[in-house]
GROMACS .gro file of C-alpha atoms in nm:
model
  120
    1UNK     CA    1   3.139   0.627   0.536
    2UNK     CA    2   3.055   0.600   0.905
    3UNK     CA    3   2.725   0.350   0.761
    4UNK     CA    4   2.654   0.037   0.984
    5UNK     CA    5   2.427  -0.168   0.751
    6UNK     CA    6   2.520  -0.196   0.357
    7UNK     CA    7   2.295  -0.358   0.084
    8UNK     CA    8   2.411  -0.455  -0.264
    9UNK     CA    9   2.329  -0.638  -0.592
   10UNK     CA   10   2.716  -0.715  -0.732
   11UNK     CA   11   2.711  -1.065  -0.688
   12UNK     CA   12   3.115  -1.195  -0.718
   13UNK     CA   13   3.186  -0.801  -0.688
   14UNK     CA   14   3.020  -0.771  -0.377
   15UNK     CA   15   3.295  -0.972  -0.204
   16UNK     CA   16   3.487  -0.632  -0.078
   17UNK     CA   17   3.177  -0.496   0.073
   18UNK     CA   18   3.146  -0.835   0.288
   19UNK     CA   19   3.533  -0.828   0.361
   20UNK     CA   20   3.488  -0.471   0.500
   21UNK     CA   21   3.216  -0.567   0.681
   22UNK     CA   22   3.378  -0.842   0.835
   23UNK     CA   23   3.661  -0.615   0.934
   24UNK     CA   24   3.415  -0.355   1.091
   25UNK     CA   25   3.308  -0.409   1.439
   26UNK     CA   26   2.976  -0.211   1.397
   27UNK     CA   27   2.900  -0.281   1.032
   28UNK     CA   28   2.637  -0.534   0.871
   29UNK     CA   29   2.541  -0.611   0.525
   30UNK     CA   30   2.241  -0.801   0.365
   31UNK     CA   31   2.290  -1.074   0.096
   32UNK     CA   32   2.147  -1.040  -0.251
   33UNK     CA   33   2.031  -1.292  -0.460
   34UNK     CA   34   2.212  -1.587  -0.295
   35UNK     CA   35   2.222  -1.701   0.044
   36UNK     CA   36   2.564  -1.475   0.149
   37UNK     CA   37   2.552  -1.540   0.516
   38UNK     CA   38   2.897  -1.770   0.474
   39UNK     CA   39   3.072  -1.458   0.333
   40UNK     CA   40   3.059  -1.283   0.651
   41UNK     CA   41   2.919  -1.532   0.960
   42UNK     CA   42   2.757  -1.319   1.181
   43UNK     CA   43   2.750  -1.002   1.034
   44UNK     CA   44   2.442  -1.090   0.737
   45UNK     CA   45   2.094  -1.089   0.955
   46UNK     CA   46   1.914  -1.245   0.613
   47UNK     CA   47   1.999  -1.274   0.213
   48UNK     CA   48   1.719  -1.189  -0.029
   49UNK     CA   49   1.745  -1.512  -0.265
   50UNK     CA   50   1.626  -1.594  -0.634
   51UNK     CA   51   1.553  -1.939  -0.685
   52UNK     CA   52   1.620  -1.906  -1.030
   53UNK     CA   53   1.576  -2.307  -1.141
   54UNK     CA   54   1.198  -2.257  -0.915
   55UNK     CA   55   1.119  -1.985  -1.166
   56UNK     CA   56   1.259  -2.197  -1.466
   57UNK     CA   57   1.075  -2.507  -1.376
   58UNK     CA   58   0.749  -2.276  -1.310
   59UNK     CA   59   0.755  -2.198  -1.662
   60UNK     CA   60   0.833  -2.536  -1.810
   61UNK     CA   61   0.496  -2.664  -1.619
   62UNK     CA   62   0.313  -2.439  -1.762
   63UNK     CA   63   0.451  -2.489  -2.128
   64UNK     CA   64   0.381  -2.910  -2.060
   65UNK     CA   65   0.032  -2.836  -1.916
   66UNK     CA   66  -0.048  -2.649  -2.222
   67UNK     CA   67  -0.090  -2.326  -2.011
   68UNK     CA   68   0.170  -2.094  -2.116
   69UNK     CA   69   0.121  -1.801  -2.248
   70UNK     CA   70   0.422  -1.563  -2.349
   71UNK     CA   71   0.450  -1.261  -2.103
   72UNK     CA   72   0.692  -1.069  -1.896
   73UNK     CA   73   0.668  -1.265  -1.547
   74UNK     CA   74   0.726  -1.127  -1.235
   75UNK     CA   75   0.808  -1.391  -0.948
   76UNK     CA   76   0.745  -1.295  -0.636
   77UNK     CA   77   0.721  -1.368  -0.217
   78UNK     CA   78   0.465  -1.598  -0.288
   79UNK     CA   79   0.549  -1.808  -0.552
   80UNK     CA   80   0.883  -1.923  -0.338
   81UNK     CA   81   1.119  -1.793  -0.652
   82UNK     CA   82   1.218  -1.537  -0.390
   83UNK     CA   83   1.279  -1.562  -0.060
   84UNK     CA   84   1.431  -1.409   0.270
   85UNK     CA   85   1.648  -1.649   0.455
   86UNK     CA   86   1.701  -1.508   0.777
   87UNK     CA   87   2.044  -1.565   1.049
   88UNK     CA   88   1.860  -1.762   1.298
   89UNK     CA   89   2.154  -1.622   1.549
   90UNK     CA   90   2.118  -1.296   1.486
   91UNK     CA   91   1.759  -1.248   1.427
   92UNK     CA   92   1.678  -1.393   1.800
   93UNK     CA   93   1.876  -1.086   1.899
   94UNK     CA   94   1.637  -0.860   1.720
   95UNK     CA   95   1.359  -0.697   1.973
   96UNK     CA   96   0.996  -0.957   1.938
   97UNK     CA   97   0.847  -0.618   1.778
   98UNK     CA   98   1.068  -0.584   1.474
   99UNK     CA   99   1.052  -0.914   1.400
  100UNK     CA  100   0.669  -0.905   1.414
  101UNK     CA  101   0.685  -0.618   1.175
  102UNK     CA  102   0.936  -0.774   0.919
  103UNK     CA  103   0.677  -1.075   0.924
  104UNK     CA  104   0.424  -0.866   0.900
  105UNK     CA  105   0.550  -0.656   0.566
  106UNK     CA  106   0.589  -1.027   0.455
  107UNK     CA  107   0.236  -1.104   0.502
  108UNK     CA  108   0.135  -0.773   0.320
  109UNK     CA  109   0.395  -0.847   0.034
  110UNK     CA  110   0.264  -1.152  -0.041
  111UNK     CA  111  -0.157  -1.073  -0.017
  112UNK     CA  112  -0.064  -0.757  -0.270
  113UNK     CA  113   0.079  -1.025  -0.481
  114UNK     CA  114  -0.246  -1.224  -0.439
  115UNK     CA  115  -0.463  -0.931  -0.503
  116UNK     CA  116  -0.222  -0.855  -0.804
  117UNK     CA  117  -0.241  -1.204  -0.956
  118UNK     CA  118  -0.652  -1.216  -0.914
  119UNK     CA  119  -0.628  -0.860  -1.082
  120UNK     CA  120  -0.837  -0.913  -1.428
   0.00000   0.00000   0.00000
């Protein structure tokens, strides 16, 4: 498909996409939902993870405190259930301004979050 960067959300299914990308000289994929960067070394800049047992164990404090109220919840950058976990070796390759600007859509993910959260 002539594509140099793939993203997926397969899980165990996703294991062809990271064997053609190890096979491709030009072609990159990001991780989904665990920390995939083993499935292909060097060709994964990050993973987008769900720390499912955080969001589990958010949940049980608040049915212990007394807190919990049933609801649709939706975990986000800021409580930690979901994280990007970056190649170190490959993101020091990335130019100082794209890095700035994937920090700073962090930043702005997270405060919206805040914002939402304080949202009456």
């Amino acid at each position: 498909a002539k594509a140099d960067m793939f993203h997926h959300n397969a899980d165990q299914a996703a294991l062809g996409l990271f064997q053609a990308v190890k096979e491709s000289p030009t072609a990159y994929a990001f991780g989904a939902n665990l920390d995939q960067r083993g499935l292909a070394p060097g060709r994964v800049p990050g993973s987008a993870v769900i720390d499912l047992p955080r969001a589990i164990l958010t949940v049980a404090r608040e049915v212990q405190s007394g807190n919990f109220t049933p609801k649709v919840e939706s975990f986000g950058l800021k409580s930690g259930v979901i994280r990007y976990e970056a190649d170190s070796t490959l993101e020091a390759a990335l130019p100082a301004e794209l890095r700035a600007r994937v920090a700073a859509a962090r930043d702005s993910i997270i405060a919206a979050d805040s914002a939402a959260a304080t949202v009456p």
